[in-house]
Amino acid sequence: MTLIDSKVDLDFGPAVGLFCRECGNKVALGARHVCEECFGPLEVSYNFGKVTRAQIEAGPKSIWRYAPMLPVPQDAANRPVDLAPGFTKLLESVNLAKRLGMKKLWIKDDRDNPTHSFKDRVVAVAMTAGKTLGFTTISCASTGNLANAVAAAAARAGIRSVVLIPDNLEKGKVVTSAVYGTTLVGIRGNYDDVNRLCSEIADDRGYGFVNVNLRPYYAEGSKTLGYEIAEQLGWRLPDQVVVPVASGSLLTKIDKAFKELIALGLVDEKPYKIFGAQATGCNPVAEAFEKGWDVVRPQKPHTIAKSLAIGNPADGPYAIDVANRTSGSIGHISDEAIVEGMRLLAETEGIFAETAGGVTIGNLKQFIQNAALDPELETVVLNTGDGLKTLEALDTSVGFSSVIEPTLEAFRTAVPE
Ligand SMILES: *Cc1c(COP(=O)(O)O)cnc(C)c1O
Ligand SMILES: [Zn+2]
């Protein structure tokens, strides 16, 4: 990966470099994600100028309103043509809050994004970095939603994409990637196999992998969810946030976003707790949290929550740090409880979440039961994906109330007054 070092005028906005999260080693911005000293993960560091609420509020109604806090060119002209993700709804829960005995609950609904999941945020930032670094093919290893987001964003930007997914993903995730005309490669294996293969391909081909060699930039895109929550609450932080966990990146970036907002003086400093949500069938982060380990033991996933089925999560230990430091928790629930969570959210709020949303709602319920989460405090729960993509999860639990002959009599019998 020599793309960057030969160029001097690359525009990454306020980003000034990459640093290793393990040993602190500093390196130049470029297409790299692993520290050469210790193999730790690299992260973007910044030198923020003055950023004001008014400046952000005057920006576009998309993640680009936060450009002063992202590793991207500050002028829209230098960003790739994109689908303008972000600025999704923050809905105040009425019925679910009542059902769970909560005083104030908000649902951040990322179905509003262009391909109906939060992955459009990370892809927009990674694609921008990919363009800056001169890549002409964008690629990814995906559990489904990322595949959608990369394929759509590449179509819109008019660049080639090569997308790799496990061949057993939900049909709703295969079709919604393939339709964008991407090169979609099904791999006979699980996500961790796909990811390992992508690391090899990244060395073999000059592709920009949004979640491999562009991962530091990709990960920064998740911060926009945290920024939006604060802005939409009227420039305040909530007391508690519940976040679904796959690699653990999103969870750590909600925390990073809140810390940056405090440091920039955009919100008042206050304590907040961050909670992680996993499925029991793939719970390496929750397991390590529970047992007090500081390393995560890899697992072979087996759950209907395929979008969260990462058995060897890169950011797991960092997610555990955040949960511990903020006095949050990381939990896990069964596949039955996931379906129950999907139905509960749909029946109480009219929001049809994918399995990951069921994981989050089910864990929220469990955190209240365990007294890990305080129902009296203001809480935000993230819905990161759309139930229309994972219909098969509900195949055996919802359907017709009845099927009748087309007569009034039959209807009278079937449906009580
Ligand atoms: C990818 C994904 C997540 C979490 O991703 P991390 O790898 O933990 O950042 C959460 N929800 C959905 C629907 C996803 O697709
Ligand atoms: Zn290092």
Tab-separated table of C-alpha atoms and ligand atoms in Angstrom:
chain	number	residue	atom	x	y	z
A	1	MET	CA	0.000	0.000	0.000
A	2	THR	CA	2.202	2.788	-1.250
A	3	LEU	CA	-0.601	4.948	-2.513
A	4	ILE	CA	-0.268	7.747	-0.028
A	5	ASP	CA	3.374	8.375	0.688
A	6	SER	CA	4.192	9.667	-2.779
A	7	LYS	CA	1.557	12.364	-2.583
A	8	VAL	CA	1.763	15.437	-0.405
A	9	ASP	CA	-1.456	17.373	-0.837
A	10	LEU	CA	-4.053	14.787	0.150
A	11	ASP	CA	-7.066	16.437	1.730
A	12	PHE	CA	-8.301	14.730	4.889
A	13	GLY	CA	-9.781	17.874	6.450
A	14	PRO	CA	-9.058	18.139	10.166
A	15	ALA	CA	-7.435	14.680	10.342
A	16	VAL	CA	-3.691	14.924	10.936
A	17	GLY	CA	-2.557	11.319	11.143
A	18	LEU	CA	-3.141	7.797	12.322
A	19	PHE	CA	-2.123	6.440	15.708
A	20	CYS	CA	-1.976	2.945	17.147
A	21	ARG	CA	-4.569	2.290	19.821
A	22	GLU	CA	-2.212	-0.150	21.558
A	23	CYS	CA	1.246	1.460	21.529
A	24	GLY	CA	0.466	5.016	20.438
A	25	ASN	CA	2.790	4.795	17.420
A	26	LYS	CA	2.023	7.634	15.012
A	27	VAL	CA	1.938	7.146	11.240
A	28	ALA	CA	0.880	9.198	8.220
A	29	LEU	CA	-2.646	9.108	6.865
A	30	GLY	CA	-2.878	6.408	4.226
A	31	ALA	CA	-4.433	3.105	3.234
A	32	ARG	CA	-3.340	1.221	6.315
A	33	HIS	CA	-5.108	-0.092	9.380
A	34	VAL	CA	-2.526	-2.080	11.365
A	35	CYS	CA	0.434	-0.779	13.388
A	36	GLU	CA	3.725	-2.011	12.012
A	37	GLU	CA	5.262	-1.994	15.503
A	38	CYS	CA	2.708	-4.063	17.420
A	39	PHE	CA	-0.097	-5.042	14.982
A	40	GLY	CA	-2.581	-2.921	16.960
A	41	PRO	CA	-5.412	-1.169	15.110
A	42	LEU	CA	-4.832	2.322	13.728
A	43	GLU	CA	-7.192	5.188	14.432
A	44	VAL	CA	-7.569	8.687	12.984
A	45	SER	CA	-6.319	11.638	15.049
A	46	TYR	CA	-7.375	15.239	14.515
A	47	ASN	CA	-6.491	18.787	15.072
A	48	PHE	CA	-9.946	20.332	15.252
A	49	GLY	CA	-10.383	23.983	14.566
A	50	LYS	CA	-13.190	25.902	16.190
A	51	VAL	CA	-16.496	24.158	15.513
A	52	THR	CA	-19.762	25.830	16.477
A	53	ARG	CA	-23.353	24.631	16.770
A	54	ALA	CA	-24.446	27.324	14.320
A	55	GLN	CA	-21.907	26.159	11.742
A	56	ILE	CA	-23.152	22.565	11.990
A	57	GLU	CA	-26.811	23.575	11.967
A	58	ALA	CA	-26.236	25.556	8.759
A	59	GLY	CA	-24.841	22.454	7.028
A	60	PRO	CA	-26.665	19.890	4.897
A	61	LYS	CA	-29.196	17.513	6.468
A	62	SER	CA	-26.815	14.574	6.190
A	63	ILE	CA	-23.633	13.321	7.856
A	64	TRP	CA	-21.748	16.018	5.946
A	65	ARG	CA	-22.961	18.659	8.411
A	66	TYR	CA	-20.274	17.101	10.670
A	67	ALA	CA	-17.512	17.360	8.056
A	68	PRO	CA	-15.426	19.578	10.431
A	69	MET	CA	-15.126	16.491	12.666
A	70	LEU	CA	-14.508	13.869	9.955
A	71	PRO	CA	-11.403	12.860	7.931
A	72	VAL	CA	-12.806	14.272	4.685
A	73	PRO	CA	-12.243	17.322	2.473
A	74	GLN	CA	-14.204	20.246	3.877
A	75	ASP	CA	-15.594	21.380	0.545
A	76	ALA	CA	-18.426	19.288	-0.820
A	77	ALA	CA	-16.912	19.481	-4.308
A	78	ASN	CA	-14.025	17.247	-3.302
A	79	ARG	CA	-16.205	14.565	-1.776
A	80	PRO	CA	-17.392	11.793	-4.046
A	81	VAL	CA	-20.918	11.903	-5.379
A	82	ASP	CA	-22.770	10.055	-2.679
A	83	LEU	CA	-26.217	9.259	-1.359
A	84	ALA	CA	-26.090	11.782	1.517
A	85	PRO	CA	-26.764	9.384	4.397
A	86	GLY	CA	-27.499	10.370	7.956
A	87	PHE	CA	-29.674	12.849	9.813
A	88	THR	CA	-32.131	10.053	10.480
A	89	LYS	CA	-35.082	10.397	12.818
A	90	LEU	CA	-34.805	10.379	16.584
A	91	LEU	CA	-38.269	9.272	17.664
A	92	GLU	CA	-39.569	9.646	21.172
A	93	SER	CA	-40.991	6.344	22.289
A	94	VAL	CA	-44.453	6.439	23.773
A	95	ASN	CA	-45.773	2.908	23.922
A	96	LEU	CA	-42.571	0.909	24.252
A	97	ALA	CA	-41.356	3.162	27.065
A	98	LYS	CA	-44.633	2.601	28.892
A	99	ARG	CA	-44.445	-1.144	28.290
A	100	LEU	CA	-40.926	-1.306	29.722
A	101	GLY	CA	-41.678	1.090	32.571
A	102	MET	CA	-39.243	3.698	31.273
A	103	LYS	CA	-39.482	7.411	31.896
A	104	LYS	CA	-37.838	8.683	28.698
A	105	LEU	CA	-36.833	6.513	25.761
A	106	TRP	CA	-35.763	7.599	22.287
A	107	ILE	CA	-35.321	5.423	19.212
A	108	LYS	CA	-32.651	6.501	16.736
A	109	ASP	CA	-34.029	5.008	13.541
A	110	ASP	CA	-31.309	4.401	10.979
A	111	ARG	CA	-33.687	2.700	8.569
A	112	ASP	CA	-33.954	6.204	7.094
A	113	ASN	CA	-30.560	5.790	5.428
A	114	PRO	CA	-30.270	5.230	1.632
A	115	THR	CA	-29.847	1.443	1.907
A	116	HIS	CA	-31.778	1.219	5.161
A	117	SER	CA	-28.982	0.611	7.644
A	118	PHE	CA	-26.368	2.598	9.540
A	119	LYS	CA	-23.668	1.205	7.210
A	120	ASP	CA	-24.320	4.008	4.697
A	121	ARG	CA	-22.616	6.353	7.170
A	122	VAL	CA	-19.360	4.411	7.400
A	123	VAL	CA	-19.276	3.745	3.677
A	124	ALA	CA	-19.694	7.426	2.783
A	125	VAL	CA	-16.613	8.334	4.829
A	126	ALA	CA	-14.554	5.323	3.664
A	127	MET	CA	-15.442	5.958	0.012
A	128	THR	CA	-14.363	9.560	0.373
A	129	ALA	CA	-11.021	8.480	1.791
A	130	GLY	CA	-10.772	5.856	-0.951
A	131	LYS	CA	-11.253	8.535	-3.571
A	132	THR	CA	-8.681	10.794	-1.917
A	133	LEU	CA	-6.206	7.896	-1.909
A	134	GLY	CA	-6.835	7.141	-5.559
A	135	PHE	CA	-8.539	3.758	-5.425
A	136	THR	CA	-10.585	2.827	-8.465
A	137	THR	CA	-12.192	-0.316	-7.055
A	138	ILE	CA	-13.990	-0.312	-3.716
A	139	SER	CA	-14.535	-3.559	-1.888
A	140	CYS	CA	-15.667	-5.040	1.426
A	141	ALA	CA	-16.252	-8.130	3.523
A	142	SER	CA	-19.815	-7.957	4.755
A	143	THR	CA	-22.495	-9.581	6.893
A	144	GLY	CA	-25.042	-8.023	4.501
A	145	ASN	CA	-25.794	-4.396	5.241
A	146	LEU	CA	-22.307	-3.233	4.368
A	147	ALA	CA	-22.613	-5.038	1.032
A	148	ASN	CA	-25.766	-3.040	0.260
A	149	ALA	CA	-24.149	0.230	1.243
A	150	VAL	CA	-20.908	-0.296	-0.712
A	151	ALA	CA	-22.722	-1.503	-3.849
A	152	ALA	CA	-25.129	1.443	-3.826
A	153	ALA	CA	-22.522	4.094	-3.028
A	154	ALA	CA	-20.175	2.785	-5.726
A	155	ALA	CA	-23.003	2.812	-8.286
A	156	ARG	CA	-23.788	6.398	-7.392
A	157	ALA	CA	-20.122	7.424	-7.552
A	158	GLY	CA	-19.658	5.590	-10.826
A	159	ILE	CA	-16.804	3.405	-9.605
A	160	ARG	CA	-16.316	-0.331	-9.610
A	161	SER	CA	-17.179	-2.401	-6.542
A	162	VAL	CA	-16.383	-5.974	-5.571
A	163	VAL	CA	-18.369	-7.230	-2.610
A	164	LEU	CA	-17.751	-10.451	-0.664
A	165	ILE	CA	-20.379	-12.033	1.593
A	166	PRO	CA	-21.068	-15.456	3.146
A	167	ASP	CA	-23.148	-17.407	0.603
A	168	ASN	CA	-25.832	-18.231	3.190
A	169	LEU	CA	-26.997	-14.664	3.924
A	170	GLU	CA	-30.682	-13.716	3.898
A	171	LYS	CA	-32.137	-13.381	0.395
A	172	GLY	CA	-33.145	-9.841	1.271
A	173	LYS	CA	-29.492	-8.935	1.673
A	174	VAL	CA	-28.249	-10.705	-1.463
A	175	VAL	CA	-30.823	-9.157	-3.806
A	176	THR	CA	-30.427	-5.687	-2.284
A	177	SER	CA	-26.696	-5.816	-2.999
A	178	ALA	CA	-26.766	-7.471	-6.424
A	179	VAL	CA	-29.316	-5.033	-7.814
A	180	TYR	CA	-26.747	-2.221	-7.859
A	181	GLY	CA	-24.669	-4.051	-10.446
A	182	THR	CA	-21.791	-4.845	-8.133
A	183	THR	CA	-19.527	-7.870	-8.531
A	184	LEU	CA	-21.068	-9.913	-5.724
A	185	VAL	CA	-19.016	-12.908	-4.616
A	186	GLY	CA	-20.594	-15.485	-2.293
A	187	ILE	CA	-18.066	-17.266	-0.102
A	188	ARG	CA	-18.667	-20.740	1.260
A	189	GLY	CA	-17.867	-19.853	4.834
A	190	ASN	CA	-18.848	-17.480	7.630
A	191	TYR	CA	-18.050	-13.779	7.962
A	192	ASP	CA	-14.743	-14.428	9.671
A	193	ASP	CA	-13.661	-16.586	6.714
A	194	VAL	CA	-14.718	-13.828	4.324
A	195	ASN	CA	-12.835	-11.230	6.328
A	196	ARG	CA	-9.648	-13.286	6.385
A	197	LEU	CA	-9.863	-13.746	2.621
A	198	CYS	CA	-10.344	-10.001	2.143
A	199	SER	CA	-7.115	-9.265	4.011
A	200	GLU	CA	-5.315	-11.517	1.530
A	201	ILE	CA	-7.052	-9.899	-1.455
A	202	ALA	CA	-6.176	-6.434	-0.142
A	203	ASP	CA	-2.502	-7.407	-0.401
A	204	ASP	CA	-2.975	-9.079	-3.776
A	205	ARG	CA	-5.091	-6.471	-5.583
A	206	GLY	CA	-5.106	-2.712	-5.345
A	207	TYR	CA	-8.641	-2.554	-3.961
A	208	GLY	CA	-9.811	-0.129	-1.331
A	209	PHE	CA	-11.517	-2.344	1.251
A	210	VAL	CA	-13.756	-0.087	3.296
A	211	ASN	CA	-13.422	-2.290	6.381
A	212	VAL	CA	-9.848	-3.515	5.881
A	213	ASN	CA	-7.252	-1.057	4.545
A	214	LEU	CA	-9.692	1.895	4.791
A	215	ARG	CA	-11.021	0.802	8.181
A	216	PRO	CA	-9.737	3.782	10.199
A	217	TYR	CA	-11.834	6.125	7.993
A	218	TYR	CA	-14.791	3.751	7.825
A	219	ALA	CA	-14.934	3.582	11.612
A	220	GLU	CA	-15.026	7.386	11.927
A	221	GLY	CA	-18.307	7.420	9.974
A	222	SER	CA	-20.022	5.772	12.952
A	223	LYS	CA	-19.356	8.872	15.049
A	224	THR	CA	-22.065	10.705	13.129
A	225	LEU	CA	-24.719	8.612	14.901
A	226	GLY	CA	-23.454	9.938	18.222
A	227	TYR	CA	-23.283	13.523	16.959
A	228	GLU	CA	-26.839	13.336	15.648
A	229	ILE	CA	-28.229	11.971	18.894
A	230	ALA	CA	-26.712	14.911	20.789
A	231	GLU	CA	-27.816	17.525	18.265
A	232	GLN	CA	-31.335	16.116	18.005
A	233	LEU	CA	-31.685	16.134	21.793
A	234	GLY	CA	-30.995	19.879	21.614
A	235	TRP	CA	-27.207	19.636	22.043
A	236	ARG	CA	-27.324	17.402	25.097
A	237	LEU	CA	-26.024	13.921	25.847
A	238	PRO	CA	-28.442	11.212	26.971
A	239	ASP	CA	-27.850	9.294	30.218
A	240	GLN	CA	-27.790	5.834	28.599
A	241	VAL	CA	-27.366	4.445	25.073
A	242	VAL	CA	-27.952	0.868	23.908
A	243	VAL	CA	-25.913	-0.162	20.854
A	244	PRO	CA	-25.881	-3.408	18.835
A	245	VAL	CA	-22.417	-4.987	18.680
A	246	ALA	CA	-20.863	-6.888	15.757
A	247	SER	CA	-17.176	-5.901	15.497
A	248	GLY	CA	-17.734	-3.426	18.349
A	249	SER	CA	-16.682	-0.445	16.255
A	250	LEU	CA	-19.989	1.418	16.381
A	251	LEU	CA	-20.147	1.198	20.169
A	252	THR	CA	-16.665	2.651	20.612
A	253	LYS	CA	-17.431	5.464	18.169
A	254	ILE	CA	-20.582	6.578	19.993
A	255	ASP	CA	-18.298	7.116	22.966
A	256	LYS	CA	-15.681	8.890	20.839
A	257	ALA	CA	-18.371	11.176	19.396
A	258	PHE	CA	-19.641	12.140	22.853
A	259	LYS	CA	-16.112	12.825	24.090
A	260	GLU	CA	-15.350	15.014	21.084
A	261	LEU	CA	-18.575	16.982	21.511
A	262	ILE	CA	-17.616	17.656	25.132
A	263	ALA	CA	-14.036	18.596	24.212
A	264	LEU	CA	-15.261	20.989	21.519
A	265	GLY	CA	-17.686	22.607	23.965
A	266	LEU	CA	-20.681	21.645	21.820
A	267	VAL	CA	-22.416	19.884	24.736
A	268	ASP	CA	-22.060	20.095	28.508
A	269	GLU	CA	-19.970	17.407	30.116
A	270	LYS	CA	-21.996	14.813	32.005
A	271	PRO	CA	-21.768	11.112	32.828
A	272	TYR	CA	-23.313	8.678	30.359
A	273	LYS	CA	-23.472	4.895	30.199
A	274	ILE	CA	-23.003	2.851	27.048
A	275	PHE	CA	-24.551	-0.608	26.728
A	276	GLY	CA	-23.751	-3.242	24.097
A	277	ALA	CA	-26.209	-5.795	22.702
A	278	GLN	CA	-25.366	-9.195	21.214
A	279	ALA	CA	-27.134	-12.443	20.317
A	280	THR	CA	-26.371	-15.478	22.470
A	281	GLY	CA	-25.512	-17.371	19.279
A	282	CYS	CA	-22.636	-14.966	18.678
A	283	ASN	CA	-21.680	-13.280	21.936
A	284	PRO	CA	-17.878	-13.094	22.127
A	285	VAL	CA	-17.906	-9.516	23.430
A	286	ALA	CA	-20.696	-10.116	25.960
A	287	GLU	CA	-18.960	-13.296	27.128
A	288	ALA	CA	-15.650	-11.526	27.720
A	289	PHE	CA	-17.463	-8.651	29.472
A	290	GLU	CA	-19.337	-11.053	31.733
A	291	LYS	CA	-16.234	-13.010	32.654
A	292	GLY	CA	-14.065	-9.955	33.143
A	293	TRP	CA	-11.593	-10.934	30.428
A	294	ASP	CA	-9.681	-8.224	28.612
A	295	VAL	CA	-9.342	-10.359	25.491
A	296	VAL	CA	-12.171	-11.762	23.406
A	297	ARG	CA	-12.325	-15.460	22.653
A	298	PRO	CA	-13.383	-16.084	19.024
A	299	GLN	CA	-16.586	-18.049	18.399
A	300	LYS	CA	-18.311	-19.817	15.528
A	301	PRO	CA	-21.555	-17.845	15.112
A	302	HIS	CA	-24.947	-19.474	14.994
A	303	THR	CA	-27.784	-16.952	15.226
A	304	ILE	CA	-30.561	-15.410	13.158
A	305	ALA	CA	-28.907	-12.030	13.792
A	306	LYS	CA	-26.573	-12.486	10.844
A	307	SER	CA	-25.685	-8.816	10.547
A	308	LEU	CA	-24.093	-9.070	14.005
A	309	ALA	CA	-22.521	-12.496	13.471
A	310	ILE	CA	-18.853	-11.629	13.782
A	311	GLY	CA	-17.160	-14.356	15.799
A	312	ASN	CA	-13.787	-12.620	15.984
A	313	PRO	CA	-14.642	-8.960	16.613
A	314	ALA	CA	-11.772	-6.546	15.936
A	315	ASP	CA	-12.983	-3.871	18.349
A	316	GLY	CA	-14.302	-6.216	21.027
A	317	PRO	CA	-11.750	-5.335	23.723
A	318	TYR	CA	-12.266	-1.603	23.111
A	319	ALA	CA	-16.043	-1.993	23.348
A	320	ILE	CA	-15.545	-3.739	26.708
A	321	ASP	CA	-13.337	-0.856	27.882
A	322	VAL	CA	-16.048	1.658	27.011
A	323	ALA	CA	-18.796	-0.341	28.747
A	324	ASN	CA	-16.630	-0.664	31.859
A	325	ARG	CA	-15.437	2.936	31.914
A	326	THR	CA	-18.949	4.345	31.512
A	327	SER	CA	-20.540	1.837	33.962
A	328	GLY	CA	-22.596	0.317	31.173
A	329	SER	CA	-22.864	-3.365	30.339
A	330	ILE	CA	-22.814	-5.804	27.413
A	331	GLY	CA	-25.552	-8.417	27.245
A	332	HIS	CA	-26.840	-11.157	25.006
A	333	ILE	CA	-30.224	-12.744	24.292
A	334	SER	CA	-31.543	-15.880	22.568
A	335	ASP	CA	-32.871	-16.042	19.007
A	336	GLU	CA	-36.424	-16.374	20.392
A	337	ALA	CA	-35.920	-13.193	22.393
A	338	ILE	CA	-34.621	-11.473	19.237
A	339	VAL	CA	-37.850	-12.257	17.384
A	340	GLU	CA	-39.807	-11.106	20.430
A	341	GLY	CA	-37.815	-7.858	20.406
A	342	MET	CA	-38.565	-7.282	16.711
A	343	ARG	CA	-42.259	-7.859	17.303
A	344	LEU	CA	-42.339	-5.718	20.430
A	345	LEU	CA	-40.822	-2.721	18.627
A	346	ALA	CA	-43.106	-3.200	15.618
A	347	GLU	CA	-46.267	-3.647	17.710
A	348	THR	CA	-45.588	-0.781	20.100
A	349	GLU	CA	-43.992	1.834	17.857
A	350	GLY	CA	-44.719	0.850	14.255
A	351	ILE	CA	-41.013	0.366	13.593
A	352	PHE	CA	-40.009	-2.768	11.727
A	353	ALA	CA	-36.386	-3.445	12.618
A	354	GLU	CA	-34.161	-6.170	11.321
A	355	THR	CA	-32.819	-8.878	13.609
A	356	ALA	CA	-30.119	-6.512	14.944
A	357	GLY	CA	-32.908	-4.193	16.163
A	358	GLY	CA	-34.536	-7.171	17.874
A	359	VAL	CA	-31.208	-7.861	19.577
A	360	THR	CA	-31.059	-4.283	20.834
A	361	ILE	CA	-34.653	-4.094	22.083
A	362	GLY	CA	-34.432	-7.542	23.711
A	363	ASN	CA	-31.242	-6.578	25.482
A	364	LEU	CA	-32.755	-3.252	26.598
A	365	LYS	CA	-35.546	-5.218	28.254
A	366	GLN	CA	-33.048	-7.546	29.890
A	367	PHE	CA	-30.825	-4.689	31.122
A	368	ILE	CA	-33.870	-3.225	32.878
A	369	GLN	CA	-34.742	-6.595	34.411
A	370	ASN	CA	-31.132	-7.017	35.614
A	371	ALA	CA	-31.111	-3.477	36.973
A	372	ALA	CA	-28.044	-2.744	34.831
A	373	LEU	CA	-29.950	0.074	33.127
A	374	ASP	CA	-32.001	2.622	35.042
A	375	PRO	CA	-35.520	3.046	33.577
A	376	GLU	CA	-35.790	6.445	35.256
A	377	LEU	CA	-32.921	7.881	33.197
A	378	GLU	CA	-33.089	9.221	29.638
A	379	THR	CA	-32.162	6.420	27.247
A	380	VAL	CA	-31.486	6.197	23.510
A	381	VAL	CA	-31.707	2.858	21.732
A	382	LEU	CA	-30.284	2.433	18.226
A	383	ASN	CA	-32.250	0.761	15.468
A	384	THR	CA	-29.541	0.159	12.898
A	385	GLY	CA	-31.372	-1.829	10.199
A	386	ASP	CA	-34.608	-2.625	8.401
A	387	GLY	CA	-36.835	-5.656	8.987
A	388	LEU	CA	-37.728	-5.917	5.304
A	389	LYS	CA	-34.262	-7.348	4.697
A	390	THR	CA	-34.636	-10.177	7.212
A	391	LEU	CA	-38.204	-11.351	6.666
A	392	GLU	CA	-37.332	-15.007	7.154
A	393	ALA	CA	-36.664	-14.362	10.839
A	394	LEU	CA	-40.427	-13.921	11.272
A	395	ASP	CA	-41.594	-16.691	8.922
A	396	THR	CA	-42.934	-18.916	11.655
A	397	SER	CA	-44.147	-16.300	14.106
A	398	VAL	CA	-46.329	-13.820	12.212
A	399	GLY	CA	-48.787	-14.147	9.351
A	400	PHE	CA	-52.504	-14.045	8.547
A	401	SER	CA	-54.894	-13.746	11.479
A	402	SER	CA	-57.207	-15.902	9.370
A	403	VAL	CA	-57.840	-16.858	5.751
A	404	ILE	CA	-61.526	-16.887	4.775
A	405	GLU	CA	-63.932	-17.156	1.868
A	406	PRO	CA	-64.942	-13.784	0.404
A	407	THR	CA	-68.275	-13.621	2.249
A	408	LEU	CA	-69.568	-11.288	4.934
A	409	GLU	CA	-70.569	-14.252	7.021
A	410	ALA	CA	-67.083	-15.695	7.019
A	411	PHE	CA	-65.675	-12.306	8.006
A	412	ARG	CA	-68.188	-11.969	10.864
A	413	THR	CA	-67.120	-15.348	12.187
A	414	ALA	CA	-63.393	-14.698	11.788
A	415	VAL	CA	-63.140	-11.163	13.180
A	416	PRO	CA	-64.954	-10.315	16.402
A	417	GLU	CA	-66.722	-6.940	16.577
B	1	LIG	C1	-22.732	-3.693	11.066
B	1	LIG	C2	-23.946	-3.550	11.901
B	1	LIG	C3	-23.905	-3.205	13.269
B	1	LIG	C4	-22.681	-3.054	14.151
B	1	LIG	O1	-21.502	-2.981	13.577
B	1	LIG	P1	-20.075	-2.925	14.319
B	1	LIG	O2	-19.261	-3.864	13.504
B	1	LIG	O3	-20.221	-3.357	15.729
B	1	LIG	O4	-19.636	-1.519	14.168
B	1	LIG	C5	-25.106	-3.001	13.915
B	1	LIG	N1	-26.281	-3.146	13.293
B	1	LIG	C6	-26.371	-3.492	11.997
B	1	LIG	C7	-27.719	-3.650	11.387
B	1	LIG	C8	-25.209	-3.693	11.252
B	1	LIG	O5	-25.333	-4.020	9.960
B	2	ZN	ZN	1.227	-0.277	17.841
